[in-house]
PDB file of C-alpha atoms in Angstrom:
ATOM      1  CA  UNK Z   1      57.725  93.501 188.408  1.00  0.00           C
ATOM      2  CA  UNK Z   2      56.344  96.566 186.273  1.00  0.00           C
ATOM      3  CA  UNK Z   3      59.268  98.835 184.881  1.00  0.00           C
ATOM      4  CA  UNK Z   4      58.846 102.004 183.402  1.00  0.00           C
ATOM      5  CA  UNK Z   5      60.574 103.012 180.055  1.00  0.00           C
ATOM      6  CA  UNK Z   6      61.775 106.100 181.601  1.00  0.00           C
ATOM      7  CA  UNK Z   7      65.183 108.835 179.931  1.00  0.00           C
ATOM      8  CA  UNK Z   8      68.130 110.008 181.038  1.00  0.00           C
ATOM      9  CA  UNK Z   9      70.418 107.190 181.731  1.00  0.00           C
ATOM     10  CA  UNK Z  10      72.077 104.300 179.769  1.00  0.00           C
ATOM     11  CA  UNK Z  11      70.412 101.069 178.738  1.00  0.00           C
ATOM     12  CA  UNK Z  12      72.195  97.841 177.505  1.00  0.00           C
ATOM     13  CA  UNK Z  13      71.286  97.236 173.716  1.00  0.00           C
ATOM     14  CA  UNK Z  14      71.940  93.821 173.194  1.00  0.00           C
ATOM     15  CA  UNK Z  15      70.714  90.226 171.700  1.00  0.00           C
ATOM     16  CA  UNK Z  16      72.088  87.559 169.737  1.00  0.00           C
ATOM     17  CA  UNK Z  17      73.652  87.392 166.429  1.00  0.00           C
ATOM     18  CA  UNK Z  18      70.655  85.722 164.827  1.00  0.00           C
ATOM     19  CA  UNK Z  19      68.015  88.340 165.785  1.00  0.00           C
ATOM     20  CA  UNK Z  20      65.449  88.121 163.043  1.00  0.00           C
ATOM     21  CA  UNK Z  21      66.122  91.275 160.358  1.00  0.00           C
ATOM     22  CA  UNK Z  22      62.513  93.048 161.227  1.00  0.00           C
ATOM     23  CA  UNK Z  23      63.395  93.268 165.168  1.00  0.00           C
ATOM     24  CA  UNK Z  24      66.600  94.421 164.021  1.00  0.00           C
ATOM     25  CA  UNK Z  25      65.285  97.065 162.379  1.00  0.00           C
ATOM     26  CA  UNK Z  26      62.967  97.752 165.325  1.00  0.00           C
ATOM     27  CA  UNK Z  27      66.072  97.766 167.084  1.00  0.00           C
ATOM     28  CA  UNK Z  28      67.763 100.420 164.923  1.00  0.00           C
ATOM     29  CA  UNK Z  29      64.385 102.594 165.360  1.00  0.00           C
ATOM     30  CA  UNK Z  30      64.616 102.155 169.533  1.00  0.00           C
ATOM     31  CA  UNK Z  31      68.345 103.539 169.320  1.00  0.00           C
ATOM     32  CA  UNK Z  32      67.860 106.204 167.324  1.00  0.00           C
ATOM     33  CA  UNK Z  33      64.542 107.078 169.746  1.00  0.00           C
ATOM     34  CA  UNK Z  34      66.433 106.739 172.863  1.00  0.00           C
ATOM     35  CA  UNK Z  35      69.479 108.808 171.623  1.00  0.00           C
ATOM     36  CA  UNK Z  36      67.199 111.514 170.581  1.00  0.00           C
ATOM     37  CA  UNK Z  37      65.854 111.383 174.234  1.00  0.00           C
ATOM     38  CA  UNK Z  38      69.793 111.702 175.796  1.00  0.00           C
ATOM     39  CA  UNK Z  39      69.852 107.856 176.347  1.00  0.00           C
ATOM     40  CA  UNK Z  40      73.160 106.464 176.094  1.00  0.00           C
ATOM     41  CA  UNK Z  41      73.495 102.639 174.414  1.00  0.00           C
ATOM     42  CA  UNK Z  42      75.927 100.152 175.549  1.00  0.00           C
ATOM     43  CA  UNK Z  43      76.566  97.693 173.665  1.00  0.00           C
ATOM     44  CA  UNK Z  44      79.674  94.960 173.047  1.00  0.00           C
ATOM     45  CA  UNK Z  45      79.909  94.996 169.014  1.00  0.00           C
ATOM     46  CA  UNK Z  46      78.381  91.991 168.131  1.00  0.00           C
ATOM     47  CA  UNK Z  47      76.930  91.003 164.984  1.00  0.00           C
ATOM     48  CA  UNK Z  48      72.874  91.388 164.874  1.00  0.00           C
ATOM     49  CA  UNK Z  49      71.519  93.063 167.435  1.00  0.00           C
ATOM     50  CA  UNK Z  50      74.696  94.614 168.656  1.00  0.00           C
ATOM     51  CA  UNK Z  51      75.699  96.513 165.813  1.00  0.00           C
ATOM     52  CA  UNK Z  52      71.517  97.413 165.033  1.00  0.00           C
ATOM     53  CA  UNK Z  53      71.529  99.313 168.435  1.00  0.00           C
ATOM     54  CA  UNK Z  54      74.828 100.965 167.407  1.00  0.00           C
ATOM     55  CA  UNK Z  55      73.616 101.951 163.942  1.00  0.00           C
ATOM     56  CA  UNK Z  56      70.180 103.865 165.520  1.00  0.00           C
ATOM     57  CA  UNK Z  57      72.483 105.721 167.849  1.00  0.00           C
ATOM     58  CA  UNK Z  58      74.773 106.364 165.184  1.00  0.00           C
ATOM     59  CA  UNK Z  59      72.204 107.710 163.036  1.00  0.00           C
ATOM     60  CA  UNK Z  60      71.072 109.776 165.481  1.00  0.00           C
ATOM     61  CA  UNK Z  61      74.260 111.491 166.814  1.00  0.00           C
ATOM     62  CA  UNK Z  62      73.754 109.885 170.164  1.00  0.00           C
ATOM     63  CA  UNK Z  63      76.148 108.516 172.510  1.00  0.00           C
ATOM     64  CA  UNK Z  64      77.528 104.900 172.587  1.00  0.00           C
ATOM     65  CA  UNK Z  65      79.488 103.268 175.465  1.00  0.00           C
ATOM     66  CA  UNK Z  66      81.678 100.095 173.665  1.00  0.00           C
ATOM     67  CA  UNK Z  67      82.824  97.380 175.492  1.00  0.00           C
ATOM     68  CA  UNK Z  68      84.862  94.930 173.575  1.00  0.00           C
ATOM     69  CA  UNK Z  69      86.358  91.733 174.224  1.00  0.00           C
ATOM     70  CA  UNK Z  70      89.597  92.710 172.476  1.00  0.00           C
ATOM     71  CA  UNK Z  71      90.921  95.516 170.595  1.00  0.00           C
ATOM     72  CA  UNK Z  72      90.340  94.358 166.817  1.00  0.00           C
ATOM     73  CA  UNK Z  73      87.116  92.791 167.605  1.00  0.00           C
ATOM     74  CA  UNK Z  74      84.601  93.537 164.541  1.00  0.00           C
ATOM     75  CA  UNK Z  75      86.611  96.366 163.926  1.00  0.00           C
ATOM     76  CA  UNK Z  76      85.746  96.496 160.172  1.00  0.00           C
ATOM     77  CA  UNK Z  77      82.149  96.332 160.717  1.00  0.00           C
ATOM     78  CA  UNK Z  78      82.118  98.957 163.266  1.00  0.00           C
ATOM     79  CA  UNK Z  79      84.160 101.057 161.134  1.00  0.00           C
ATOM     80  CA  UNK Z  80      81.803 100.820 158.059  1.00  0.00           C
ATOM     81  CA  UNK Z  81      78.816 101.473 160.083  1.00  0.00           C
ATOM     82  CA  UNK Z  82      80.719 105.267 161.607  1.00  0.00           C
ATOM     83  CA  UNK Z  83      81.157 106.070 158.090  1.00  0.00           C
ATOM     84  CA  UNK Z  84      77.930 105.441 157.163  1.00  0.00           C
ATOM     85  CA  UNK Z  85      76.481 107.069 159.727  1.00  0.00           C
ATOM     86  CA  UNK Z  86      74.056 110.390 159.028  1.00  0.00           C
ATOM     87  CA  UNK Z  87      74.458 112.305 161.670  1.00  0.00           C
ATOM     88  CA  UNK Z  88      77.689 110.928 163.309  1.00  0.00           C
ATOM     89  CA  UNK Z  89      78.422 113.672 166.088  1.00  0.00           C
ATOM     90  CA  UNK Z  90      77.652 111.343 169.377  1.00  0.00           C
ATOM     91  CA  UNK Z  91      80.584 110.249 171.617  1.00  0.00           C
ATOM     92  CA  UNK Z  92      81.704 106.855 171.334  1.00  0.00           C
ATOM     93  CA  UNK Z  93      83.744 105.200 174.461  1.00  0.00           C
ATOM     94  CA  UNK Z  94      85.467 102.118 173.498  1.00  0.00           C
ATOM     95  CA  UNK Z  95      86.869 100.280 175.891  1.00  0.00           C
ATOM     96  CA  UNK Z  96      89.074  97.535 173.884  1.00  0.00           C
ATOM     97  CA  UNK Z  97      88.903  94.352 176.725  1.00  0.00           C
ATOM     98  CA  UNK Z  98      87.202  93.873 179.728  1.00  0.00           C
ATOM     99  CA  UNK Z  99      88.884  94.752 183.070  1.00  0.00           C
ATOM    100  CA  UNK Z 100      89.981  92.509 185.713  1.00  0.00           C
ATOM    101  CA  UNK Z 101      86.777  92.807 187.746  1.00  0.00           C
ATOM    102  CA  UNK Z 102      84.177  92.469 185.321  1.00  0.00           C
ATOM    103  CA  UNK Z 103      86.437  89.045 184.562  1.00  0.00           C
ATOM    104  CA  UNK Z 104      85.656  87.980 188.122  1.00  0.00           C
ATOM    105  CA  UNK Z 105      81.851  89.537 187.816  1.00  0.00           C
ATOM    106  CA  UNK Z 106      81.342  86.906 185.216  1.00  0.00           C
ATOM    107  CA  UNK Z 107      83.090  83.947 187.003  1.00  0.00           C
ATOM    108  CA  UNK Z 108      80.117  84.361 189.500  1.00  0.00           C
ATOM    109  CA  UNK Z 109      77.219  84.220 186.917  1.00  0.00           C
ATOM    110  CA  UNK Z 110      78.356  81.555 184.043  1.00  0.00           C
ATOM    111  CA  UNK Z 111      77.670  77.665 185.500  1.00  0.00           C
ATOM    112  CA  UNK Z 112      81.067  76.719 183.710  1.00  0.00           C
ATOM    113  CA  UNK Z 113      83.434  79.164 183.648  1.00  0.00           C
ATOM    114  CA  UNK Z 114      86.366  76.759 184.471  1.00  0.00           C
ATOM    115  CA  UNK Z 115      85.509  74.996 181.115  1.00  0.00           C
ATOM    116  CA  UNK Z 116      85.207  77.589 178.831  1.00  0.00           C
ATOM    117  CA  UNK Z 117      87.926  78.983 176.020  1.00  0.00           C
ATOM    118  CA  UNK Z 118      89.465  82.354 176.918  1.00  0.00           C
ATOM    119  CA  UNK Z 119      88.467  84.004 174.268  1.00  0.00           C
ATOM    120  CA  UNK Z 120      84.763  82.913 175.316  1.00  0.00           C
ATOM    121  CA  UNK Z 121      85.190  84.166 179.024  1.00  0.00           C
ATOM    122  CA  UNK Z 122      86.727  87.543 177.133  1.00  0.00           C
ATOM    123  CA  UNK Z 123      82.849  87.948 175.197  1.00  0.00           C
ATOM    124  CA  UNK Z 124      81.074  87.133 178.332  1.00  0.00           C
ATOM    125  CA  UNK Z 125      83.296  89.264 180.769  1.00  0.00           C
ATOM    126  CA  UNK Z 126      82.245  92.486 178.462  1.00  0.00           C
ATOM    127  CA  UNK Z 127      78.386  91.653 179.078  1.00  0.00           C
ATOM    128  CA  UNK Z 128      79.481  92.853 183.141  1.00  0.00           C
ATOM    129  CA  UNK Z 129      80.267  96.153 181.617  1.00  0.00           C
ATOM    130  CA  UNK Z 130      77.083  96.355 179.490  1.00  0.00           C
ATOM    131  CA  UNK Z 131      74.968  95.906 182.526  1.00  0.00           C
ATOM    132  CA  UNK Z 132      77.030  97.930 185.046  1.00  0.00           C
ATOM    133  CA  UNK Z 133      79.089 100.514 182.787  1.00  0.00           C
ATOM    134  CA  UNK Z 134      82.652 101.204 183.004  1.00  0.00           C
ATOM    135  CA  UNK Z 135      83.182 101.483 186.593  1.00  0.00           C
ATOM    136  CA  UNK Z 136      81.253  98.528 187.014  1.00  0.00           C
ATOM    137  CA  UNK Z 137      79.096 100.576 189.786  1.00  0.00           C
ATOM    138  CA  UNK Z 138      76.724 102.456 187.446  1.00  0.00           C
ATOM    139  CA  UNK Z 139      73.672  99.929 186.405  1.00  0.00           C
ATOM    140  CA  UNK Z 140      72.029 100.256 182.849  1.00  0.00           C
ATOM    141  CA  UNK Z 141      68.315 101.843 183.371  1.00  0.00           C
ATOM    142  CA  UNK Z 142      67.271  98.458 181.500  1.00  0.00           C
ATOM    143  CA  UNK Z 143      68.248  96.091 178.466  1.00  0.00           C
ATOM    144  CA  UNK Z 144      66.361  95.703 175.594  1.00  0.00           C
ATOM    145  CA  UNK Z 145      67.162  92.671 173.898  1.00  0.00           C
ATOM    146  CA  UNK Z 146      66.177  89.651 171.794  1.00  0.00           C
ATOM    147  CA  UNK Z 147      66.586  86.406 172.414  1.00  0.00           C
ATOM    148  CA  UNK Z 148      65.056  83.041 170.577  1.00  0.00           C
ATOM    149  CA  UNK Z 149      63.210  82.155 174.054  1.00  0.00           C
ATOM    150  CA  UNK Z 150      62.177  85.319 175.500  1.00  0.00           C
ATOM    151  CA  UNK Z 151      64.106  84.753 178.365  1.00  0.00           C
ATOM    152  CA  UNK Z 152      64.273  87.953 181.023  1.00  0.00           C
ATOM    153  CA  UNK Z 153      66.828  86.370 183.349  1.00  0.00           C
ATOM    154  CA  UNK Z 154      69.203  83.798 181.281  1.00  0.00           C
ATOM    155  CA  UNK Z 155      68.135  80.524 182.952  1.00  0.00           C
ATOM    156  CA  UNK Z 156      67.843  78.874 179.950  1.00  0.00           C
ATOM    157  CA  UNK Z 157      70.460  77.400 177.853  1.00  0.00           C
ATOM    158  CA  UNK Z 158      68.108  78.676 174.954  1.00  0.00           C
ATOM    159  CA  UNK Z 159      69.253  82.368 175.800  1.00  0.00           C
ATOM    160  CA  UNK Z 160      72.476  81.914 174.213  1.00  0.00           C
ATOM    161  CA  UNK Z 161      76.116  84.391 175.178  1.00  0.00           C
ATOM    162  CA  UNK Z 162      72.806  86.814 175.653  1.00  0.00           C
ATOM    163  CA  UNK Z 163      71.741  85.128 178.889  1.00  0.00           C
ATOM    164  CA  UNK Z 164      74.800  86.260 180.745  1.00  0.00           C
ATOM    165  CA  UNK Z 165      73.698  89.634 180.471  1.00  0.00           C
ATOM    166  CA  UNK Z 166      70.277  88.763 181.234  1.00  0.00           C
ATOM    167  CA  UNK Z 167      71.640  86.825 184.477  1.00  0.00           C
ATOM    168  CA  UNK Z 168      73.561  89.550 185.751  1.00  0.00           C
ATOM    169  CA  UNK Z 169      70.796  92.345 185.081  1.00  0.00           C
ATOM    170  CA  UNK Z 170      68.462  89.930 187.119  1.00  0.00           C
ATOM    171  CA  UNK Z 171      70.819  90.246 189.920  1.00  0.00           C
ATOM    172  CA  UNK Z 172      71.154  93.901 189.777  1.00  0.00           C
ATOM    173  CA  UNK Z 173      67.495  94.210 189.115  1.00  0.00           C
ATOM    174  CA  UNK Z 174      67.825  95.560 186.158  1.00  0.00           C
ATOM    175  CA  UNK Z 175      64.438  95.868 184.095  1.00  0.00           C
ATOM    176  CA  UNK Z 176      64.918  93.704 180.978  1.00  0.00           C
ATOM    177  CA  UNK Z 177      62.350  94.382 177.466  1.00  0.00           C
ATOM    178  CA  UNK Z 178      63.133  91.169 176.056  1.00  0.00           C
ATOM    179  CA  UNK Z 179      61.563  91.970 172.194  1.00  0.00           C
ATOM    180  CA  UNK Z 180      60.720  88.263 171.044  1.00  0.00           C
ATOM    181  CA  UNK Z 181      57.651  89.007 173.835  1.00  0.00           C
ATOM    182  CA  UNK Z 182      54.901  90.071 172.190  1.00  0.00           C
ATOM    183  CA  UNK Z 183      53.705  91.838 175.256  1.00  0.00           C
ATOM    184  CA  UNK Z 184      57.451  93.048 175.823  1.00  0.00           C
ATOM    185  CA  UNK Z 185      57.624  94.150 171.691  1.00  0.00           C
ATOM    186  CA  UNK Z 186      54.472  96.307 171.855  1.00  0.00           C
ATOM    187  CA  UNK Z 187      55.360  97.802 174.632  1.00  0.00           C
ATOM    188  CA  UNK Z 188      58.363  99.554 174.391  1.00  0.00           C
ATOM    189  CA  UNK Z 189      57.726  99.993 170.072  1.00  0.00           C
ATOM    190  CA  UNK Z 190      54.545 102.014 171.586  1.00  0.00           C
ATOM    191  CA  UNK Z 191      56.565 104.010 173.910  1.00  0.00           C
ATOM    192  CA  UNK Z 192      59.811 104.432 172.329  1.00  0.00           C
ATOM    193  CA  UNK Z 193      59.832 103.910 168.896  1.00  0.00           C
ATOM    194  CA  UNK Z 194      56.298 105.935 168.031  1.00  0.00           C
TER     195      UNK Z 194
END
């Protein structure tokens, strides 16, 4: 399916914690773009691509949507990159935990969600929110992530805590930019980040 980079809504910037330093800084660059264009980022914290997506926005005054697994998660981090933002005027919406539905959203799309830790269903039930917002009702325009397989729908094991997203955008028919596509990388660099 062809998707169009178009403005106006949110998009889900998200990816894994080892996203290589240059497509972070891509990353940053998108943010910043997209902010400047009204584009709202959500995000939930994490280190690497995470916090590069929330650093652009920063930068650029725009407006981030939070969604954390609990309260004190990277709190630190997130706190040194506000302070070191430029241009620091955009709205941030935390929301500390995941709600009760988007708990039950991710029960449907993880394989093993009996087996895993709670504080591992906590990261994965934020991913719900990413995808479909606060009220869980209001789909991200599209995600632009990176993962180490270049996976657009999470059936890999490859796609790390990233492929839950991906699964759950693929349901909702959410257009994905995966940026470890070379096709995928040129493509939204040329339209966003020029």
């Amino acid at each position: 399916m062809d998707h169009a980079v178009t403005s106006g809504r949110g998009y889900a910037g998200i990816g894994s914690r080892d996203t290589p330093p240059e497509i972070t800084r891509t990353m940053a660059v998108i943010a910043r773009r997209l902010a400047a264009l009204g584009w709202t980022v959500r995000h939930g914290g994490a280190r690497g691509a995470d916090q590069a997506f929330h650093r652009g926005a920063l930068d650029a005054g725009g407006d981030i949507e939070l969604y954390l697994p609990w309260p004190d998660y990277e709190r630190d981090r997130l706190a040194e990159l506000a302070a070191a933002a430029d241009d620091p005027d955009g709205l941030i919406l935390t929301q500390d935990r995941p709600s009760a539905h988007a708990y039950e959203i991710a029960a449907r799309f993880h394989p093993r969600w009996d087996r895993l830790a709670t504080p591992t269903q906590a990261l994965l039930a934020r991913d719900a929110h990413q995808v479909l917002g606060r009220d869980l009702m209001t789909p991200a325009g599209m995600v632009i992530c990176w993962t180490s397989d270049g996976s657009l729908d999470g059936s890999t094991r490859t796609s790390g805590g990233t492929g839950q997203t991906l699964r759950i955008a693929a349901h909702y028919d959410v257009a994905v930019f995966n940026l470890a596509r070379a096709d995928h990388h040129a493509r939204v660099t040329e339209r966003i980040a020029a």
